[in-house]
Amino acid sequence: MWYYLLKRLLAIIPTLIGVLTLTFVITQFVPGGPVEHVLTQLDGESARSGAEGGAGNSGGWSYSGRKGIDSQQVEQLSKLYGFDKAPLARYWQMLNNFLHFNLGESYFRNDSVWSLIKQKLGVSVSLGVWTFFLTYLVSVPLGVAKAIHAGSRFDFISSLLVLGGYAVPGFVLGVLLIVLFGGGSFWDIFPLRGLTSENWAELSWFGKVTDYLWHITLPVTASVVSTFALKTLLTKNTFLDELSRQYVLTARAKGLSERQVLWKHVFRNALLPLVTGFPGTFITAFFTGSLLIETLFSLDGLGLLSFESINNRDYPVVLGTLYLFTLLGLFTKLIGDIAYCVVDPRIKFDAQEL
C-alpha cells in the first residue's frame, strides 16, 4: 500500500508538468496575446475618438488607426507582461513560481491570482456544497427505493423523471425557472442577482439564512437536477447486483428480516462505488462552476472568472487556476483510491505489483 502511494505521489509531478507545459504552449503561441488585446482596445478608443472628431467635419468620419501607438509603447507593454523574454525563460519562470505556490498577478485586474480565487470562491462553494449534498441526499435513497421496487410503476415513473431532468441542460432549466419564478413572465418570487440582498448585513441571523436560501434556490435547482440521473441509476443497478449475490440468499435462509438483509449486508457493499466517489464529486462540485448558470443568475464565481480570463488573454489567471485545480484533482484521485481500501479492506493495491 505504501509503495503504491509513493508511486502515485511521484506520478503527480510529471502529470502536472505535462498539463502546464501543454497549456503554456497553447496560450503563449496562439494569435491574440495580452499585448495584442490591449492594442486592440487602444485601436477601438482611437477609432471612437476619430469618429467623434470627424462628426463635426461635414458629417464625415475619420479613422486614426494606431497613430497614437508607437513602437516604444508596444515594447513597454511587452515588458510589462513579460513577453520581452524568450518563451523558454518565461516557461522556467512559471514553473519556479508555481513550485513556490506563487500564482502570479493578473494582467488586467490589478490583483493577485490567489486573491481573485478567494474572492470568487464563495459563489463556487455555495453552489458546490448544495449540489453535492442534494445530489446524494436525493439520489441514494431514490436509487435504493427503485432497486427494492424494480419493475414497478414507481420505478418506471421515477426513471422517466430523472432521465428527463438529465436530458434538459442546466442553463435551459435555468431560463425556464427565470421565466416561471424570477419575474420573467409569470411569478416574481425569487431574486436573480447575487447570493444575498444589499441589506444583508443589517438582517438578523435568521433573516440572513432566509435571504441566502431565497437567493440560492433557483441556481442550485438548475445545477442539481441534471445530476440526479447518474447517481440514482448507479445506486439502483449496484443494489440490484448485490441483491442477486449468494450471501443475500444465505442471509435470508438464516431467517434474517428483509430490513436486516438490506441495511446490514447489502447497503454496505452497494455503496462502495458511491462512497469512493465522494472526494472526486466533492471537489468537482466546488471548482467546476457552470459558466452559463453563473451568467444567468448574475453570480460572479470561478466559472465566470475562467471564461473572462481566457477571453481577455489573462494568462496568469488561466495558468494559475489550472495549476491549482489540476493539483487538487490529482490528489483527489489519490484520496479516492485510498477510500477503496478504507471501505473495503479486501482491496490490496500491492497485489498489482505481482
mmCIF file of C-alpha atoms in Angstrom:
data_model
loop_
_atom_site.group_PDB
_atom_site.id
_atom_site.type_symbol
_atom_site.label_atom_id
_atom_site.label_comp_id
_atom_site.label_asym_id
_atom_site.label_seq_id
_atom_site.Cartn_x
_atom_site.Cartn_y
_atom_site.Cartn_z
ATOM 1 C CA MET A 1 0.000 0.000 0.000
ATOM 2 C CA TRP A 2 2.727 2.476 0.950
ATOM 3 C CA TYR A 3 4.714 1.614 -2.158
ATOM 4 C CA TYR A 4 1.628 2.280 -4.275
ATOM 5 C CA LEU A 5 1.026 5.639 -2.573
ATOM 6 C CA LEU A 6 4.658 6.645 -3.129
ATOM 7 C CA LYS A 7 4.374 5.807 -6.827
ATOM 8 C CA ARG A 8 1.179 7.794 -7.158
ATOM 9 C CA LEU A 9 2.685 10.805 -5.395
ATOM 10 C CA LEU A 10 5.734 10.720 -7.678
ATOM 11 C CA ALA A 11 3.475 10.376 -10.724
ATOM 12 C CA ILE A 12 1.738 13.637 -9.809
ATOM 13 C CA ILE A 13 4.874 15.630 -10.700
ATOM 14 C CA PRO A 14 5.242 14.650 -14.401
ATOM 15 C CA THR A 15 1.473 14.739 -14.883
ATOM 16 C CA LEU A 16 1.243 18.267 -13.509
ATOM 17 C CA ILE A 17 4.245 19.434 -15.542
ATOM 18 C CA GLY A 18 2.766 17.888 -18.684
ATOM 19 C CA VAL A 19 -0.561 19.688 -18.236
ATOM 20 C CA LEU A 20 1.149 23.015 -17.552
ATOM 21 C CA THR A 21 3.555 22.610 -20.471
ATOM 22 C CA LEU A 22 0.793 21.867 -22.951
ATOM 23 C CA THR A 23 -1.281 24.796 -21.714
ATOM 24 C CA PHE A 24 1.733 27.124 -21.776
ATOM 25 C CA VAL A 25 2.481 26.243 -25.389
ATOM 26 C CA ILE A 26 -1.127 26.848 -26.394
ATOM 27 C CA THR A 27 -1.509 30.140 -24.541
ATOM 28 C CA GLN A 28 1.867 31.591 -25.454
ATOM 29 C CA PHE A 29 1.838 30.900 -29.169
ATOM 30 C CA VAL A 30 -1.769 31.311 -30.245
ATOM 31 C CA PRO A 31 -2.583 34.613 -32.007
ATOM 32 C CA GLY A 32 -4.011 37.446 -29.955
ATOM 33 C CA GLY A 33 -1.996 37.535 -26.738
ATOM 34 C CA PRO A 34 -2.394 40.109 -23.945
ATOM 35 C CA VAL A 35 -0.306 42.723 -25.785
ATOM 36 C CA GLU A 36 -2.466 42.409 -28.893
ATOM 37 C CA HIS A 37 -5.553 42.529 -26.675
ATOM 38 C CA VAL A 38 -4.503 45.896 -25.196
ATOM 39 C CA LEU A 39 -3.548 47.244 -28.629
ATOM 40 C CA THR A 40 -6.960 46.264 -29.945
ATOM 41 C CA GLN A 41 -8.618 48.176 -27.112
ATOM 42 C CA LEU A 42 -6.433 51.199 -27.825
ATOM 43 C CA ASP A 43 -7.316 50.933 -31.501
ATOM 44 C CA GLY A 44 -11.002 50.960 -30.579
ATOM 45 C CA GLU A 45 -10.538 54.056 -28.440
ATOM 46 C CA SER A 46 -8.639 55.779 -31.258
ATOM 47 C CA ALA A 47 -11.356 54.859 -33.726
ATOM 48 C CA ARG A 48 -14.064 56.276 -31.470
ATOM 49 C CA SER A 49 -12.049 59.474 -30.946
ATOM 50 C CA GLY A 50 -11.616 59.814 -34.675
ATOM 51 C CA ALA A 51 -15.316 59.279 -35.255
ATOM 52 C CA GLU A 52 -16.238 61.888 -32.662
ATOM 53 C CA GLY A 53 -13.737 64.345 -34.109
ATOM 54 C CA GLY A 54 -14.978 63.805 -37.652
ATOM 55 C CA ALA A 55 -18.626 64.083 -36.730
ATOM 56 C CA GLY A 56 -18.386 67.862 -36.878
ATOM 57 C CA ASN A 57 -16.420 67.855 -40.147
ATOM 58 C CA SER A 58 -19.201 67.960 -42.741
ATOM 59 C CA GLY A 59 -20.636 64.768 -41.346
ATOM 60 C CA GLY A 60 -17.544 62.771 -42.377
ATOM 61 C CA TRP A 61 -15.776 60.023 -40.435
ATOM 62 C CA SER A 62 -12.048 59.753 -39.800
ATOM 63 C CA TYR A 63 -10.178 56.671 -38.541
ATOM 64 C CA SER A 64 -6.853 57.323 -36.832
ATOM 65 C CA GLY A 65 -5.844 53.656 -36.530
ATOM 66 C CA ARG A 66 -2.700 53.240 -34.438
ATOM 67 C CA LYS A 67 -1.474 56.791 -34.828
ATOM 68 C CA GLY A 68 -1.287 57.153 -31.056
ATOM 69 C CA ILE A 69 0.598 53.873 -30.536
ATOM 70 C CA ASP A 70 4.304 53.831 -31.277
ATOM 71 C CA SER A 71 6.848 51.035 -31.095
ATOM 72 C CA GLN A 72 8.059 52.228 -27.690
ATOM 73 C CA GLN A 73 4.612 51.729 -26.187
ATOM 74 C CA VAL A 74 4.442 48.242 -27.693
ATOM 75 C CA GLU A 75 7.821 47.434 -26.133
ATOM 76 C CA GLN A 76 6.640 48.751 -22.771
ATOM 77 C CA LEU A 77 3.547 46.556 -22.935
ATOM 78 C CA SER A 78 5.642 43.536 -23.872
ATOM 79 C CA LYS A 79 7.981 44.178 -20.949
ATOM 80 C CA LEU A 80 5.037 44.727 -18.587
ATOM 81 C CA TYR A 81 3.578 41.321 -19.431
ATOM 82 C CA GLY A 82 6.953 39.573 -19.577
ATOM 83 C CA PHE A 83 6.919 38.992 -23.327
ATOM 84 C CA ASP A 84 10.290 40.707 -23.745
ATOM 85 C CA LYS A 85 11.829 37.406 -22.553
ATOM 86 C CA ALA A 86 12.323 34.255 -24.591
ATOM 87 C CA PRO A 87 9.498 31.664 -24.353
ATOM 88 C CA LEU A 88 11.784 29.173 -22.615
ATOM 89 C CA ALA A 89 12.749 31.741 -19.984
ATOM 90 C CA ARG A 90 9.078 32.513 -19.335
ATOM 91 C CA TYR A 91 8.356 28.801 -19.062
ATOM 92 C CA TRP A 92 11.044 28.176 -16.433
ATOM 93 C CA GLN A 93 9.961 31.257 -14.524
ATOM 94 C CA MET A 94 6.390 29.956 -14.484
ATOM 95 C CA LEU A 95 7.470 26.553 -13.154
ATOM 96 C CA ASN A 96 9.650 28.162 -10.476
ATOM 97 C CA ASN A 97 6.800 30.403 -9.332
ATOM 98 C CA PHE A 98 4.358 27.503 -9.200
ATOM 99 C CA LEU A 99 6.878 25.436 -7.249
ATOM 100 C CA HIS A 100 6.700 28.089 -4.545
ATOM 101 C CA PHE A 101 2.893 28.368 -4.966
ATOM 102 C CA ASN A 102 3.219 31.854 -6.399
ATOM 103 C CA LEU A 103 0.366 32.018 -8.897
ATOM 104 C CA GLY A 104 1.326 35.476 -10.131
ATOM 105 C CA GLU A 105 -0.546 38.709 -10.766
ATOM 106 C CA SER A 106 -3.452 39.271 -13.119
ATOM 107 C CA TYR A 107 -2.656 41.319 -16.219
ATOM 108 C CA PHE A 108 -5.876 43.297 -16.215
ATOM 109 C CA ARG A 109 -7.439 43.089 -12.740
ATOM 110 C CA ASN A 110 -4.639 44.665 -10.658
ATOM 111 C CA ASP A 111 -4.773 41.839 -8.148
ATOM 112 C CA SER A 112 -3.039 38.541 -7.431
ATOM 113 C CA VAL A 113 -4.439 35.271 -8.737
ATOM 114 C CA TRP A 114 -4.755 33.979 -5.173
ATOM 115 C CA SER A 115 -6.877 36.991 -4.202
ATOM 116 C CA LEU A 116 -9.106 36.592 -7.252
ATOM 117 C CA ILE A 117 -9.695 32.915 -6.473
ATOM 118 C CA LYS A 118 -10.565 33.721 -2.856
ATOM 119 C CA GLN A 119 -12.950 36.474 -3.966
ATOM 120 C CA LYS A 120 -14.804 34.184 -6.371
ATOM 121 C CA LEU A 121 -14.630 31.060 -4.211
ATOM 122 C CA GLY A 122 -17.687 31.922 -2.120
ATOM 123 C CA VAL A 123 -20.046 31.557 -5.068
ATOM 124 C CA SER A 124 -18.497 28.260 -6.166
ATOM 125 C CA VAL A 125 -18.533 26.908 -2.604
ATOM 126 C CA SER A 126 -22.209 27.797 -2.230
ATOM 127 C CA LEU A 127 -23.213 26.114 -5.477
ATOM 128 C CA GLY A 128 -20.855 23.192 -4.906
ATOM 129 C CA VAL A 129 -21.906 22.317 -1.357
ATOM 130 C CA TRP A 130 -25.612 22.381 -2.151
ATOM 131 C CA THR A 131 -25.130 20.484 -5.416
ATOM 132 C CA PHE A 132 -23.036 17.797 -3.715
ATOM 133 C CA PHE A 133 -25.277 17.173 -0.718
ATOM 134 C CA LEU A 134 -28.592 17.426 -2.541
ATOM 135 C CA THR A 135 -27.353 15.038 -5.220
ATOM 136 C CA TYR A 136 -26.527 12.331 -2.672
ATOM 137 C CA LEU A 137 -29.458 13.049 -0.346
ATOM 138 C CA VAL A 138 -31.915 12.576 -3.208
ATOM 139 C CA SER A 139 -30.158 10.073 -5.478
ATOM 140 C CA VAL A 140 -29.100 7.430 -2.950
ATOM 141 C CA PRO A 141 -32.489 6.934 -1.211
ATOM 142 C CA LEU A 142 -34.248 7.138 -4.576
ATOM 143 C CA GLY A 143 -31.897 4.567 -6.086
ATOM 144 C CA VAL A 144 -32.419 2.198 -3.150
ATOM 145 C CA ALA A 145 -36.204 2.555 -3.432
ATOM 146 C CA LYS A 146 -36.046 1.900 -7.184
ATOM 147 C CA ALA A 147 -33.972 -1.256 -6.594
ATOM 148 C CA ILE A 148 -36.399 -2.580 -3.983
ATOM 149 C CA HIS A 149 -39.386 -1.857 -6.231
ATOM 150 C CA ALA A 150 -37.678 -2.677 -9.519
ATOM 151 C CA GLY A 151 -40.157 -3.059 -12.372
ATOM 152 C CA SER A 152 -43.000 -1.339 -10.523
ATOM 153 C CA ARG A 153 -44.921 1.746 -11.630
ATOM 154 C CA PHE A 154 -42.899 3.813 -9.149
ATOM 155 C CA ASP A 155 -39.675 2.600 -10.771
ATOM 156 C CA PHE A 156 -40.957 3.450 -14.253
ATOM 157 C CA ILE A 157 -42.264 6.940 -13.402
ATOM 158 C CA SER A 158 -39.202 7.911 -11.356
ATOM 159 C CA SER A 159 -36.929 6.761 -14.195
ATOM 160 C CA LEU A 160 -38.821 8.994 -16.615
ATOM 161 C CA LEU A 161 -38.456 11.958 -14.266
ATOM 162 C CA VAL A 162 -34.738 11.590 -13.551
ATOM 163 C CA LEU A 163 -33.880 10.850 -17.177
ATOM 164 C CA GLY A 164 -35.990 13.811 -18.267
ATOM 165 C CA GLY A 165 -34.057 16.024 -15.867
ATOM 166 C CA TYR A 166 -30.793 14.601 -17.170
ATOM 167 C CA ALA A 167 -31.799 15.355 -20.774
ATOM 168 C CA VAL A 168 -32.519 19.032 -20.034
ATOM 169 C CA PRO A 169 -29.312 21.134 -19.878
ATOM 170 C CA GLY A 170 -28.869 23.152 -16.724
ATOM 171 C CA PHE A 171 -28.922 26.516 -18.474
ATOM 172 C CA VAL A 172 -32.178 25.637 -20.284
ATOM 173 C CA LEU A 173 -33.773 24.730 -16.964
ATOM 174 C CA GLY A 174 -32.356 27.964 -15.549
ATOM 175 C CA VAL A 175 -34.067 30.005 -18.261
ATOM 176 C CA LEU A 176 -37.328 28.160 -17.574
ATOM 177 C CA LEU A 177 -37.053 28.851 -13.846
ATOM 178 C CA ILE A 178 -36.413 32.531 -14.507
ATOM 179 C CA VAL A 179 -39.440 32.734 -16.789
ATOM 180 C CA LEU A 180 -41.655 30.973 -14.243
ATOM 181 C CA PHE A 181 -40.407 32.209 -10.869
ATOM 182 C CA GLY A 182 -37.937 35.034 -11.490
ATOM 183 C CA GLY A 183 -40.302 37.679 -12.787
ATOM 184 C CA GLY A 184 -39.874 36.684 -16.422
ATOM 185 C CA SER A 185 -43.487 36.166 -17.451
ATOM 186 C CA PHE A 186 -45.339 34.596 -14.518
ATOM 187 C CA TRP A 187 -44.410 34.869 -10.826
ATOM 188 C CA ASP A 188 -41.781 37.179 -9.337
ATOM 189 C CA ILE A 189 -40.820 35.054 -6.339
ATOM 190 C CA PHE A 190 -37.015 34.629 -6.363
ATOM 191 C CA PRO A 191 -34.254 37.222 -6.937
ATOM 192 C CA LEU A 192 -31.877 36.906 -9.873
ATOM 193 C CA ARG A 193 -28.713 38.699 -8.771
ATOM 194 C CA GLY A 194 -26.054 37.668 -6.267
ATOM 195 C CA LEU A 195 -26.248 35.398 -3.247
ATOM 196 C CA THR A 196 -27.526 37.983 -0.778
ATOM 197 C CA SER A 197 -29.541 41.193 -0.729
ATOM 198 C CA GLU A 198 -27.964 44.634 -0.409
ATOM 199 C CA ASN A 199 -29.154 44.982 3.195
ATOM 200 C CA TRP A 200 -27.905 41.528 4.196
ATOM 201 C CA ALA A 201 -25.531 42.891 6.857
ATOM 202 C CA GLU A 202 -28.422 44.611 8.615
ATOM 203 C CA LEU A 203 -30.559 41.462 8.877
ATOM 204 C CA SER A 204 -30.834 39.176 11.901
ATOM 205 C CA TRP A 205 -29.155 35.774 11.747
ATOM 206 C CA PHE A 206 -32.448 34.140 10.820
ATOM 207 C CA GLY A 207 -33.048 36.807 8.199
ATOM 208 C CA LYS A 208 -29.568 36.245 6.768
ATOM 209 C CA VAL A 209 -30.147 32.496 6.455
ATOM 210 C CA THR A 210 -33.552 33.025 4.869
ATOM 211 C CA ASP A 211 -32.226 35.656 2.483
ATOM 212 C CA TYR A 212 -29.334 33.417 1.409
ATOM 213 C CA LEU A 213 -31.602 30.410 0.806
ATOM 214 C CA TRP A 214 -34.007 32.666 -1.081
ATOM 215 C CA HIS A 215 -31.229 33.744 -3.463
ATOM 216 C CA ILE A 216 -29.628 30.300 -3.914
ATOM 217 C CA THR A 217 -32.803 28.328 -4.698
ATOM 218 C CA LEU A 218 -33.050 28.867 -8.459
ATOM 219 C CA PRO A 219 -29.341 28.470 -9.396
ATOM 220 C CA VAL A 220 -28.967 25.349 -7.228
ATOM 221 C CA THR A 221 -32.116 23.828 -8.728
ATOM 222 C CA ALA A 222 -30.825 24.492 -12.246
ATOM 223 C CA SER A 223 -27.452 22.969 -11.363
ATOM 224 C CA VAL A 224 -28.541 19.881 -9.453
ATOM 225 C CA VAL A 225 -31.494 18.432 -11.383
ATOM 226 C CA SER A 226 -29.382 17.082 -14.243
ATOM 227 C CA THR A 227 -27.024 15.315 -11.789
ATOM 228 C CA PHE A 228 -29.669 13.100 -10.199
ATOM 229 C CA ALA A 229 -29.915 10.547 -13.010
ATOM 230 C CA LEU A 230 -26.370 9.138 -12.959
ATOM 231 C CA LYS A 231 -26.156 8.700 -9.184
ATOM 232 C CA THR A 232 -29.702 7.341 -8.946
ATOM 233 C CA LEU A 233 -29.244 4.731 -11.667
ATOM 234 C CA LEU A 234 -25.795 3.796 -10.363
ATOM 235 C CA THR A 235 -27.261 3.229 -6.891
ATOM 236 C CA LYS A 236 -30.165 1.205 -8.277
ATOM 237 C CA ASN A 237 -28.029 -1.025 -10.505
ATOM 238 C CA THR A 238 -25.462 -1.602 -7.752
ATOM 239 C CA PHE A 239 -28.172 -2.626 -5.276
ATOM 240 C CA LEU A 240 -29.799 -4.942 -7.836
ATOM 241 C CA ASP A 241 -26.433 -6.571 -8.471
ATOM 242 C CA GLU A 242 -25.823 -7.113 -4.764
ATOM 243 C CA LEU A 243 -29.339 -8.445 -4.157
ATOM 244 C CA SER A 244 -28.667 -11.278 -6.617
ATOM 245 C CA ARG A 245 -25.498 -12.472 -4.856
ATOM 246 C CA GLN A 246 -25.199 -15.672 -2.864
ATOM 247 C CA TYR A 247 -24.591 -14.042 0.529
ATOM 248 C CA VAL A 248 -28.034 -12.390 0.300
ATOM 249 C CA LEU A 249 -29.688 -15.781 -0.229
ATOM 250 C CA THR A 250 -27.704 -17.184 2.679
ATOM 251 C CA ALA A 251 -28.714 -14.314 4.977
ATOM 252 C CA ARG A 252 -32.352 -14.793 4.081
ATOM 253 C CA ALA A 253 -32.066 -18.561 4.643
ATOM 254 C CA LYS A 254 -30.760 -17.888 8.161
ATOM 255 C CA GLY A 255 -34.008 -16.118 8.959
ATOM 256 C CA LEU A 256 -32.855 -12.515 8.853
ATOM 257 C CA SER A 257 -35.561 -9.981 8.100
ATOM 258 C CA GLU A 258 -35.589 -8.166 4.784
ATOM 259 C CA ARG A 259 -34.664 -4.929 6.557
ATOM 260 C CA GLN A 260 -31.620 -6.570 8.168
ATOM 261 C CA VAL A 261 -30.528 -8.094 4.868
ATOM 262 C CA LEU A 262 -30.894 -4.795 3.050
ATOM 263 C CA TRP A 263 -29.343 -2.361 5.513
ATOM 264 C CA LYS A 264 -26.835 -4.556 7.338
ATOM 265 C CA HIS A 265 -25.383 -6.519 4.418
ATOM 266 C CA VAL A 266 -26.416 -5.158 1.024
ATOM 267 C CA PHE A 267 -26.214 -1.463 1.848
ATOM 268 C CA ARG A 268 -22.539 -1.512 2.829
ATOM 269 C CA ASN A 269 -21.389 -3.381 -0.263
ATOM 270 C CA ALA A 270 -23.636 -1.493 -2.670
ATOM 271 C CA LEU A 271 -22.435 1.899 -1.507
ATOM 272 C CA LEU A 272 -18.778 1.102 -2.243
ATOM 273 C CA PRO A 273 -18.716 2.845 -5.657
ATOM 274 C CA LEU A 274 -20.614 5.841 -4.275
ATOM 275 C CA VAL A 275 -18.519 6.323 -1.146
ATOM 276 C CA THR A 276 -15.234 6.065 -3.026
ATOM 277 C CA GLY A 277 -16.531 8.660 -5.455
ATOM 278 C CA PHE A 278 -17.156 11.183 -2.661
ATOM 279 C CA PRO A 279 -13.781 13.020 -2.940
ATOM 280 C CA GLY A 280 -13.970 13.455 -6.699
ATOM 281 C CA THR A 281 -17.608 14.529 -6.656
ATOM 282 C CA PHE A 282 -16.964 16.935 -3.789
ATOM 283 C CA ILE A 283 -14.032 18.691 -5.482
ATOM 284 C CA THR A 284 -15.794 18.697 -8.852
ATOM 285 C CA ALA A 285 -18.848 20.343 -7.359
ATOM 286 C CA PHE A 286 -16.673 23.028 -5.777
ATOM 287 C CA PHE A 287 -14.417 24.022 -8.639
ATOM 288 C CA THR A 288 -16.334 23.388 -11.837
ATOM 289 C CA GLY A 289 -18.995 26.025 -11.520
ATOM 290 C CA SER A 290 -21.196 26.349 -14.551
ATOM 291 C CA LEU A 291 -20.428 29.458 -16.565
ATOM 292 C CA LEU A 292 -23.939 29.612 -18.007
ATOM 293 C CA ILE A 293 -25.600 29.172 -14.600
ATOM 294 C CA GLU A 294 -23.430 31.911 -13.109
ATOM 295 C CA THR A 295 -24.162 34.208 -16.047
ATOM 296 C CA LEU A 296 -27.913 33.556 -15.961
ATOM 297 C CA PHE A 297 -28.215 34.347 -12.258
ATOM 298 C CA SER A 298 -25.508 37.063 -12.122
ATOM 299 C CA LEU A 299 -23.200 35.052 -9.863
ATOM 300 C CA ASP A 300 -19.562 36.141 -10.025
ATOM 301 C CA GLY A 301 -17.833 32.795 -9.445
ATOM 302 C CA LEU A 302 -14.892 30.780 -10.694
ATOM 303 C CA GLY A 303 -16.654 29.729 -13.893
ATOM 304 C CA LEU A 304 -17.128 33.334 -14.983
ATOM 305 C CA LEU A 305 -13.580 34.192 -13.874
ATOM 306 C CA SER A 306 -12.116 31.426 -16.050
ATOM 307 C CA PHE A 307 -14.148 32.450 -19.092
ATOM 308 C CA GLU A 308 -13.253 36.139 -18.803
ATOM 309 C CA SER A 309 -9.576 35.302 -18.239
ATOM 310 C CA ILE A 310 -9.435 33.203 -21.403
ATOM 311 C CA ASN A 311 -11.339 35.822 -23.373
ATOM 312 C CA ASN A 312 -9.035 38.634 -22.151
ATOM 313 C CA ARG A 313 -5.871 36.528 -22.557
ATOM 314 C CA ASP A 314 -5.145 36.934 -18.845
ATOM 315 C CA TYR A 315 -2.601 34.112 -18.854
ATOM 316 C CA PRO A 316 -1.507 34.276 -15.172
ATOM 317 C CA VAL A 317 -5.109 33.666 -14.098
ATOM 318 C CA VAL A 318 -5.594 30.911 -16.690
ATOM 319 C CA LEU A 319 -2.389 29.077 -15.783
ATOM 320 C CA GLY A 320 -2.630 29.740 -12.044
ATOM 321 C CA THR A 321 -6.162 28.395 -11.686
ATOM 322 C CA LEU A 322 -5.330 25.443 -13.936
ATOM 323 C CA TYR A 323 -2.295 24.597 -11.787
ATOM 324 C CA LEU A 324 -4.268 24.759 -8.548
ATOM 325 C CA PHE A 325 -7.264 22.781 -9.798
ATOM 326 C CA THR A 326 -5.134 20.139 -11.528
ATOM 327 C CA LEU A 327 -3.154 19.623 -8.340
ATOM 328 C CA LEU A 328 -6.358 19.293 -6.334
ATOM 329 C CA GLY A 329 -7.774 16.882 -8.909
ATOM 330 C CA LEU A 330 -4.714 14.618 -8.796
ATOM 331 C CA PHE A 331 -4.728 14.464 -5.003
ATOM 332 C CA THR A 332 -8.477 13.873 -5.044
ATOM 333 C CA LYS A 333 -7.990 10.863 -7.300
ATOM 334 C CA LEU A 334 -5.399 9.519 -4.865
ATOM 335 C CA ILE A 335 -7.787 10.033 -1.931
ATOM 336 C CA GLY A 336 -10.444 8.131 -3.892
ATOM 337 C CA ASP A 337 -8.100 5.161 -4.254
ATOM 338 C CA ILE A 338 -7.331 5.242 -0.543
ATOM 339 C CA ALA A 339 -11.060 5.309 0.170
ATOM 340 C CA TYR A 340 -11.393 1.976 -1.651
ATOM 341 C CA CYS A 341 -9.049 0.368 0.878
ATOM 342 C CA VAL A 342 -10.787 2.003 3.840
ATOM 343 C CA VAL A 343 -14.276 0.963 2.750
ATOM 344 C CA ASP A 344 -13.281 -2.498 1.510
ATOM 345 C CA PRO A 345 -10.152 -3.922 3.228
ATOM 346 C CA ARG A 346 -10.151 -6.798 0.730
ATOM 347 C CA ILE A 347 -8.708 -4.485 -1.923
ATOM 348 C CA LYS A 348 -4.903 -4.638 -1.956
ATOM 349 C CA PHE A 349 -3.062 -2.373 -4.387
ATOM 350 C CA ASP A 350 0.188 -4.174 -3.624
ATOM 351 C CA ALA A 351 -1.208 -7.240 -5.362
ATOM 352 C CA GLN A 352 -0.982 -5.346 -8.649
ATOM 353 C CA GLU A 353 2.780 -5.467 -8.421
ATOM 354 C CA LEU A 354 2.917 -9.272 -8.546
#
